[in-house]
Every structure is written in structure tokens, then in C-alpha cells.
mmCIF file of C-alpha atoms in Angstrom:
data_model
loop_
_atom_site.group_PDB
_atom_site.id
_atom_site.type_symbol
_atom_site.label_atom_id
_atom_site.label_comp_id
_atom_site.label_asym_id
_atom_site.label_seq_id
_atom_site.Cartn_x
_atom_site.Cartn_y
_atom_site.Cartn_z
ATOM 1 C CA GLN A 1 146.673 -31.737 -66.090
ATOM 2 C CA SER A 2 148.507 -28.450 -65.525
ATOM 3 C CA VAL A 3 152.063 -28.305 -64.210
ATOM 4 C CA LEU A 4 151.143 -25.620 -61.665
ATOM 5 C CA THR A 5 148.356 -26.283 -59.160
ATOM 6 C CA GLN A 6 145.655 -23.725 -58.414
ATOM 7 C CA PRO A 7 142.329 -24.068 -56.613
ATOM 8 C CA PRO A 8 139.512 -24.384 -59.168
ATOM 9 C CA SER A 9 137.458 -21.650 -57.578
ATOM 10 C CA VAL A 10 137.375 -19.035 -54.849
ATOM 11 C CA SER A 11 134.673 -16.632 -53.788
ATOM 12 C CA ALA A 12 134.212 -13.650 -51.519
ATOM 13 C CA ALA A 13 131.885 -10.747 -51.012
ATOM 14 C CA PRO A 14 132.375 -7.298 -52.540
ATOM 15 C CA GLY A 15 134.890 -5.265 -50.600
ATOM 16 C CA GLN A 16 136.527 -8.319 -49.092
ATOM 17 C CA LYS A 17 139.950 -9.825 -49.760
ATOM 18 C CA VAL A 18 140.753 -13.075 -51.518
ATOM 19 C CA THR A 19 143.950 -15.003 -52.149
ATOM 20 C CA ILE A 20 144.686 -17.509 -54.888
ATOM 21 C CA SER A 21 147.500 -19.987 -54.474
ATOM 22 C CA CYS A 22 149.772 -21.489 -57.103
ATOM 23 C CA SER A 23 151.976 -24.459 -56.306
ATOM 24 C CA GLY A 24 154.853 -25.746 -58.391
ATOM 25 C CA SER A 25 158.294 -27.245 -58.004
ATOM 26 C CA SER A 26 161.950 -26.293 -57.810
ATOM 27 C CA SER A 27 162.310 -26.480 -61.609
ATOM 28 C CA ASN A 28 159.623 -23.880 -62.237
ATOM 29 C CA ILE A 29 158.378 -21.569 -59.470
ATOM 30 C CA GLY A 30 161.347 -22.368 -57.254
ATOM 31 C CA ASN A 31 163.846 -20.916 -59.717
ATOM 32 C CA ASN A 32 161.907 -18.561 -61.945
ATOM 33 C CA TYR A 33 159.698 -15.499 -61.749
ATOM 34 C CA VAL A 34 155.952 -15.998 -61.406
ATOM 35 C CA SER A 35 153.373 -14.016 -63.337
ATOM 36 C CA TRP A 36 149.613 -13.781 -62.946
ATOM 37 C CA TYR A 37 146.974 -13.240 -65.614
ATOM 38 C CA GLN A 38 143.351 -12.160 -65.465
ATOM 39 C CA GLN A 39 140.960 -13.490 -68.085
ATOM 40 C CA LEU A 40 137.568 -11.814 -68.167
ATOM 41 C CA PRO A 41 134.812 -13.806 -69.885
ATOM 42 C CA GLY A 42 135.264 -13.972 -73.622
ATOM 43 C CA THR A 43 138.548 -12.043 -73.656
ATOM 44 C CA ALA A 44 142.249 -12.769 -73.925
ATOM 45 C CA PRO A 45 144.331 -13.067 -70.750
ATOM 46 C CA LYS A 46 145.817 -9.865 -69.373
ATOM 47 C CA LEU A 47 149.042 -9.541 -67.389
ATOM 48 C CA LEU A 48 148.336 -8.610 -63.761
ATOM 49 C CA ILE A 49 151.575 -9.390 -61.945
ATOM 50 C CA TYR A 50 155.108 -10.062 -63.205
ATOM 51 C CA GLU A 51 158.386 -10.915 -61.508
ATOM 52 C CA ASN A 52 156.428 -12.333 -58.551
ATOM 53 C CA ASN A 53 155.122 -9.052 -57.205
ATOM 54 C CA LYS A 54 155.329 -6.218 -59.738
ATOM 55 C CA ARG A 55 152.332 -4.609 -61.380
ATOM 56 C CA PRO A 56 152.291 -3.353 -64.973
ATOM 57 C CA SER A 57 151.238 0.206 -65.509
ATOM 58 C CA GLY A 58 147.488 0.580 -65.086
ATOM 59 C CA ILE A 59 146.985 -2.354 -62.737
ATOM 60 C CA PRO A 60 145.552 -1.078 -59.426
ATOM 61 C CA ASP A 61 147.377 -1.767 -56.182
ATOM 62 C CA ARG A 62 144.410 -3.870 -55.044
ATOM 63 C CA PHE A 63 146.241 -6.659 -56.851
ATOM 64 C CA SER A 64 149.401 -8.039 -55.256
ATOM 65 C CA GLY A 65 151.677 -11.025 -55.684
ATOM 66 C CA SER A 66 154.125 -12.918 -53.553
ATOM 67 C CA LYS A 67 156.309 -15.966 -53.810
ATOM 68 C CA SER A 68 157.850 -18.279 -51.260
ATOM 69 C CA GLY A 69 159.852 -21.328 -52.229
ATOM 70 C CA THR A 70 157.860 -23.301 -54.784
ATOM 71 C CA SER A 71 154.551 -21.510 -54.225
ATOM 72 C CA ALA A 72 153.097 -18.175 -55.183
ATOM 73 C CA THR A 73 150.030 -16.234 -54.142
ATOM 74 C CA LEU A 74 147.844 -13.614 -55.791
ATOM 75 C CA GLY A 75 145.963 -11.301 -53.478
ATOM 76 C CA ILE A 76 143.035 -9.099 -54.383
ATOM 77 C CA THR A 77 141.631 -6.604 -51.896
ATOM 78 C CA GLY A 78 138.532 -4.441 -52.094
ATOM 79 C CA LEU A 79 136.811 -6.956 -54.342
ATOM 80 C CA GLN A 80 134.567 -5.590 -57.064
ATOM 81 C CA THR A 81 132.056 -7.370 -59.249
ATOM 82 C CA GLY A 82 134.271 -6.485 -62.195
ATOM 83 C CA ASP A 83 136.995 -8.692 -60.742
ATOM 84 C CA GLU A 84 134.961 -11.786 -61.558
ATOM 85 C CA ALA A 85 137.237 -13.656 -63.923
ATOM 86 C CA ASP A 86 139.554 -16.605 -64.301
ATOM 87 C CA TYR A 87 143.038 -16.112 -62.895
ATOM 88 C CA TYR A 88 146.094 -18.017 -64.075
ATOM 89 C CA CYS A 89 149.592 -18.238 -62.692
ATOM 90 C CA GLY A 90 152.489 -18.822 -65.042
ATOM 91 C CA THR A 91 156.220 -19.269 -65.049
ATOM 92 C CA TRP A 92 159.008 -20.974 -66.965
ATOM 93 C CA ASP A 93 160.259 -24.478 -66.278
ATOM 94 C CA SER A 94 163.940 -25.163 -66.692
ATOM 95 C CA SER A 95 163.859 -28.918 -66.075
ATOM 96 C CA LEU A 96 164.755 -29.890 -69.622
ATOM 97 C CA SER A 97 164.600 -26.812 -71.782
ATOM 98 C CA ALA A 98 162.907 -23.460 -71.576
ATOM 99 C CA LEU A 99 159.229 -24.292 -71.287
ATOM 100 C CA ALA A 100 156.445 -22.000 -70.196
ATOM 101 C CA VAL A 101 153.882 -23.484 -67.833
ATOM 102 C CA PHE A 102 150.531 -22.324 -66.498
ATOM 103 C CA GLY A 103 148.261 -23.251 -63.650
ATOM 104 C CA GLY A 104 144.850 -24.763 -64.230
ATOM 105 C CA GLY A 105 143.157 -21.461 -63.515
ATOM 106 C CA THR A 106 140.991 -20.239 -60.658
ATOM 107 C CA GLN A 107 137.513 -18.887 -61.183
ATOM 108 C CA LEU A 108 136.795 -15.949 -58.892
ATOM 109 C CA THR A 109 133.206 -15.291 -57.926
ATOM 110 C CA VAL A 110 132.313 -12.056 -56.191
ATOM 111 C CA LEU A 111 129.161 -12.911 -54.310
ATOM 112 C CA GLN B 1 151.250 0.825 -79.499
ATOM 113 C CA VAL B 2 152.189 -2.828 -79.287
ATOM 114 C CA THR B 3 149.732 -5.283 -80.784
ATOM 115 C CA LEU B 4 149.660 -8.906 -81.848
ATOM 116 C CA LYS B 5 147.011 -10.375 -84.113
ATOM 117 C CA GLU B 6 146.408 -14.008 -84.945
ATOM 118 C CA SER B 7 145.064 -15.203 -88.261
ATOM 119 C CA GLY B 8 144.347 -18.567 -89.800
ATOM 120 C CA PRO B 9 141.569 -20.991 -90.703
ATOM 121 C CA VAL B 10 138.463 -21.210 -88.564
ATOM 122 C CA LEU B 11 137.850 -24.835 -89.474
ATOM 123 C CA VAL B 12 140.250 -27.653 -90.261
ATOM 124 C CA LYS B 13 139.617 -31.323 -90.894
ATOM 125 C CA PRO B 14 141.098 -34.142 -88.823
ATOM 126 C CA THR B 15 144.589 -35.158 -89.998
ATOM 127 C CA GLU B 16 145.128 -31.795 -91.741
ATOM 128 C CA THR B 17 147.937 -29.379 -90.892
ATOM 129 C CA LEU B 18 147.059 -26.099 -89.191
ATOM 130 C CA THR B 19 149.018 -22.964 -90.038
ATOM 131 C CA LEU B 20 148.544 -19.883 -87.875
ATOM 132 C CA THR B 21 150.141 -16.485 -88.319
ATOM 133 C CA CYS B 22 150.789 -13.893 -85.630
ATOM 134 C CA THR B 23 151.381 -10.408 -87.023
ATOM 135 C CA VAL B 24 153.006 -8.034 -84.581
ATOM 136 C CA SER B 25 153.313 -4.277 -84.569
ATOM 137 C CA GLY B 26 154.957 -1.752 -82.279
ATOM 138 C CA PHE B 27 158.101 -3.820 -81.765
ATOM 139 C CA SER B 28 160.612 -5.791 -83.791
ATOM 140 C CA LEU B 29 160.978 -9.563 -83.723
ATOM 141 C CA SER B 30 164.740 -8.984 -83.819
ATOM 142 C CA ASN B 31 164.641 -7.164 -80.476
ATOM 143 C CA ALA B 32 166.974 -9.133 -78.215
ATOM 144 C CA ARG B 33 164.767 -8.544 -75.174
ATOM 145 C CA MET B 34 161.619 -10.085 -76.671
ATOM 146 C CA GLY B 35 160.170 -13.359 -77.861
ATOM 147 C CA VAL B 36 156.769 -14.651 -78.944
ATOM 148 C CA SER B 37 154.842 -17.699 -77.766
ATOM 149 C CA TRP B 38 151.785 -19.537 -78.982
ATOM 150 C CA ILE B 39 149.318 -20.537 -76.282
ATOM 151 C CA ARG B 40 145.981 -22.284 -76.698
ATOM 152 C CA GLN B 41 142.812 -22.691 -74.660
ATOM 153 C CA PRO B 42 140.200 -25.365 -75.392
ATOM 154 C CA PRO B 43 136.636 -24.223 -74.682
ATOM 155 C CA GLY B 44 136.075 -24.007 -70.939
ATOM 156 C CA LYS B 45 139.577 -25.222 -70.148
ATOM 157 C CA ALA B 46 142.920 -23.850 -69.018
ATOM 158 C CA LEU B 47 145.704 -22.170 -70.931
ATOM 159 C CA GLU B 48 148.241 -24.492 -72.539
ATOM 160 C CA TRP B 49 151.603 -23.187 -73.743
ATOM 161 C CA LEU B 50 152.676 -24.571 -77.116
ATOM 162 C CA ALA B 51 155.872 -23.007 -78.401
ATOM 163 C CA HIS B 52 158.181 -20.007 -78.148
ATOM 164 C CA ILE B 53 160.605 -18.333 -80.507
ATOM 165 C CA PHE B 54 163.376 -16.119 -79.205
ATOM 166 C CA SER B 55 164.906 -13.118 -80.946
ATOM 167 C CA ASN B 56 167.982 -15.166 -81.885
ATOM 168 C CA ASP B 57 165.671 -17.693 -83.607
ATOM 169 C CA GLU B 58 166.087 -20.292 -80.853
ATOM 170 C CA LYS B 59 162.912 -22.290 -80.430
ATOM 171 C CA SER B 60 161.260 -24.124 -77.570
ATOM 172 C CA TYR B 61 158.314 -26.528 -77.718
ATOM 173 C CA SER B 62 155.810 -28.157 -75.418
ATOM 174 C CA THR B 63 157.196 -31.588 -74.566
ATOM 175 C CA SER B 64 153.882 -33.327 -75.267
ATOM 176 C CA LEU B 65 153.302 -31.673 -78.652
ATOM 177 C CA LYS B 66 156.862 -31.213 -79.878
ATOM 178 C CA SER B 67 156.587 -33.781 -82.664
ATOM 179 C CA ARG B 68 153.657 -31.923 -84.221
ATOM 180 C CA LEU B 69 154.728 -28.292 -83.876
ATOM 181 C CA THR B 70 156.960 -25.961 -85.831
ATOM 182 C CA ILE B 71 157.406 -22.295 -84.966
ATOM 183 C CA SER B 72 159.188 -19.823 -87.203
ATOM 184 C CA LYS B 73 159.407 -16.100 -87.795
ATOM 185 C CA ASP B 74 159.822 -13.665 -90.645
ATOM 186 C CA THR B 75 161.284 -10.546 -89.103
ATOM 187 C CA SER B 76 160.843 -8.483 -92.263
ATOM 188 C CA LYS B 77 157.114 -9.229 -92.256
ATOM 189 C CA SER B 78 156.797 -8.987 -88.441
ATOM 190 C CA GLN B 79 155.186 -12.415 -88.411
ATOM 191 C CA VAL B 80 155.475 -15.526 -86.285
ATOM 192 C CA VAL B 81 154.061 -18.703 -87.795
ATOM 193 C CA LEU B 82 152.971 -21.876 -86.022
ATOM 194 C CA THR B 83 152.232 -25.103 -87.831
ATOM 195 C CA MET B 84 150.606 -28.059 -86.131
ATOM 196 C CA THR B 85 150.347 -31.328 -87.998
ATOM 197 C CA ASN B 86 147.819 -34.153 -87.788
ATOM 198 C CA MET B 87 145.027 -32.075 -86.261
ATOM 199 C CA ASP B 88 142.465 -33.831 -84.092
ATOM 200 C CA PRO B 89 139.125 -32.705 -82.620
ATOM 201 C CA VAL B 90 140.844 -32.387 -79.215
ATOM 202 C CA ASP B 91 142.926 -29.588 -80.750
ATOM 203 C CA THR B 92 139.803 -27.444 -81.017
ATOM 204 C CA ALA B 93 140.703 -24.302 -79.105
ATOM 205 C CA THR B 94 141.309 -20.589 -79.163
ATOM 206 C CA TYR B 95 144.909 -20.031 -80.170
ATOM 207 C CA TYR B 96 146.726 -16.977 -78.818
ATOM 208 C CA CYS B 97 150.090 -15.475 -79.582
ATOM 209 C CA ALA B 98 151.711 -13.459 -76.815
ATOM 210 C CA ARG B 99 154.899 -11.456 -76.342
ATOM 211 C CA ALA B 100 157.387 -12.215 -73.586
ATOM 212 C CA THR B 101 159.883 -9.547 -72.593
ATOM 213 C CA VAL B 102 162.975 -9.488 -70.427
ATOM 214 C CA THR B 103 161.701 -6.258 -68.895
ATOM 215 C CA THR B 104 158.792 -8.172 -67.323
ATOM 216 C CA GLY B 105 160.808 -11.205 -66.303
ATOM 217 C CA ASP B 106 159.685 -13.036 -69.442
ATOM 218 C CA ALA B 107 156.026 -12.708 -68.523
ATOM 219 C CA PHE B 108 153.541 -12.474 -71.386
ATOM 220 C CA ASP B 109 152.830 -8.764 -71.319
ATOM 221 C CA ILE B 110 150.820 -8.383 -74.525
ATOM 222 C CA TRP B 111 148.400 -10.948 -75.972
ATOM 223 C CA GLY B 112 146.593 -11.146 -79.245
ATOM 224 C CA GLN B 113 142.811 -11.362 -79.297
ATOM 225 C CA GLY B 114 142.964 -15.059 -80.144
ATOM 226 C CA THR B 115 141.636 -17.061 -83.037
ATOM 227 C CA MET B 116 139.187 -19.925 -82.585
ATOM 228 C CA VAL B 117 140.039 -23.087 -84.489
ATOM 229 C CA THR B 118 137.568 -25.953 -84.772
ATOM 230 C CA VAL B 119 138.702 -29.387 -85.884
ATOM 231 C CA SER B 120 135.856 -31.303 -87.476
ATOM 232 C CA SER B 121 135.108 -33.309 -90.573
#
């Protein structure tokens, strides 16, 4: 069972907007930056969002991130069929020592 | 160009020790702003973080797997090595190494392609 909680799946039509939630605690999301990763089928994860809401070079502004308290949200607008993937949130947990933690992943289906 | 590449056995037997190597290029393992983690993903399942090594050689391990893991690095060879003892079929997974940088808030900005390890007799 993952330390961070994500919905198993979300879906929306092309062109629409979708949000994916990520819930944690004060020892992880509450006191650390959140990052988001996109994993297309059969490929390694790719960094989408870092420091809660920043996008690496090359990531379109259709992808956005936010954080409030012990939860974070990934937003994707203008959905495309190529966005179909698994999305993971991640952060560090400082409860005992520096540990990285991930969510259970959310499968996005673009109907 | 920054790259990481995992290498190691494709198949290991139960109770054996797994040794994986992550060879990096485009940055130095002595860079104070960077560290490298090992992360695994069983087929059809979620990512699971295993271990991290910082530039100052400080190490951090998954609480649940700590007794079985050892992470180390050879800066001169640009390699990070993970050993996992007493392998079990439930350890069958794709194993990734990934870089974490201060400039991205310690997010994993570059990942290797992954190496699939099957544990079976």
C-alpha cells in the first residue's frame, strides 16, 4: 500500500480537463515539495511537475500542479489521446529519515 | 546530455543476491546538488522507492527493505550500485535508477530506461 493516496483511475473526453488528487500527511506532502510523473505504456516515468507547480523545460502548460496542506493536485487541460498514461505523485517523507514516497498511481483514460 | 542506464541480471534464483549497476553520464556523482535513487515497479503495479545515495555518500533506505539493501557509488566510474539480498519471486520488477537534484526540489528529473529482473527457480 502506497504512502500517498491517489484515485486508481480517471477519465475524460478529448479537449476536456481532468484533475488527479494526491493525499498525504504532514511528514511528507505537508512539509516537502510534491512532484508528478507521467508514465506512458512500456516506458520509464517522466518528470511533469516539480516543486509543487513548476514545469521542466518541454512540458506544455496544459499540465499544472498545486498543493494545499497535505494534498496536491495535478491538472491537465485540453486532453489529448497521447495523454493516456499512468500518473504518479511523489515527495520525500521526513518522519524518520529522508525517504522518498510515491502514490499508487492514477490511470488516465481519454475517452 | 544527462543519462542513466541500469544493468544487471535478467533472471535470479530465490535466495540469491541481486546486484544492479546504474551508470550515469552528463553529471558527476560528486556534485553536491545531486543524488541517485533506485526505484522499482512490479508488473502492473505502482512505483516503489528503494534507496538513495547523496553526493556526500550519505545513504537512505526504504524502511521495509532496509535489512536487505545496500547502495554504494564509485564516483570515478560514474556508477551507483544496489545490492538486494535474499531475493524472492515478489521482487520481480523493473528496477529504475533516477537522479534527484536540488534544482528541481529533489524531484527525480532524469530516469534510466529500467531493467527487468525476474526471480524464479
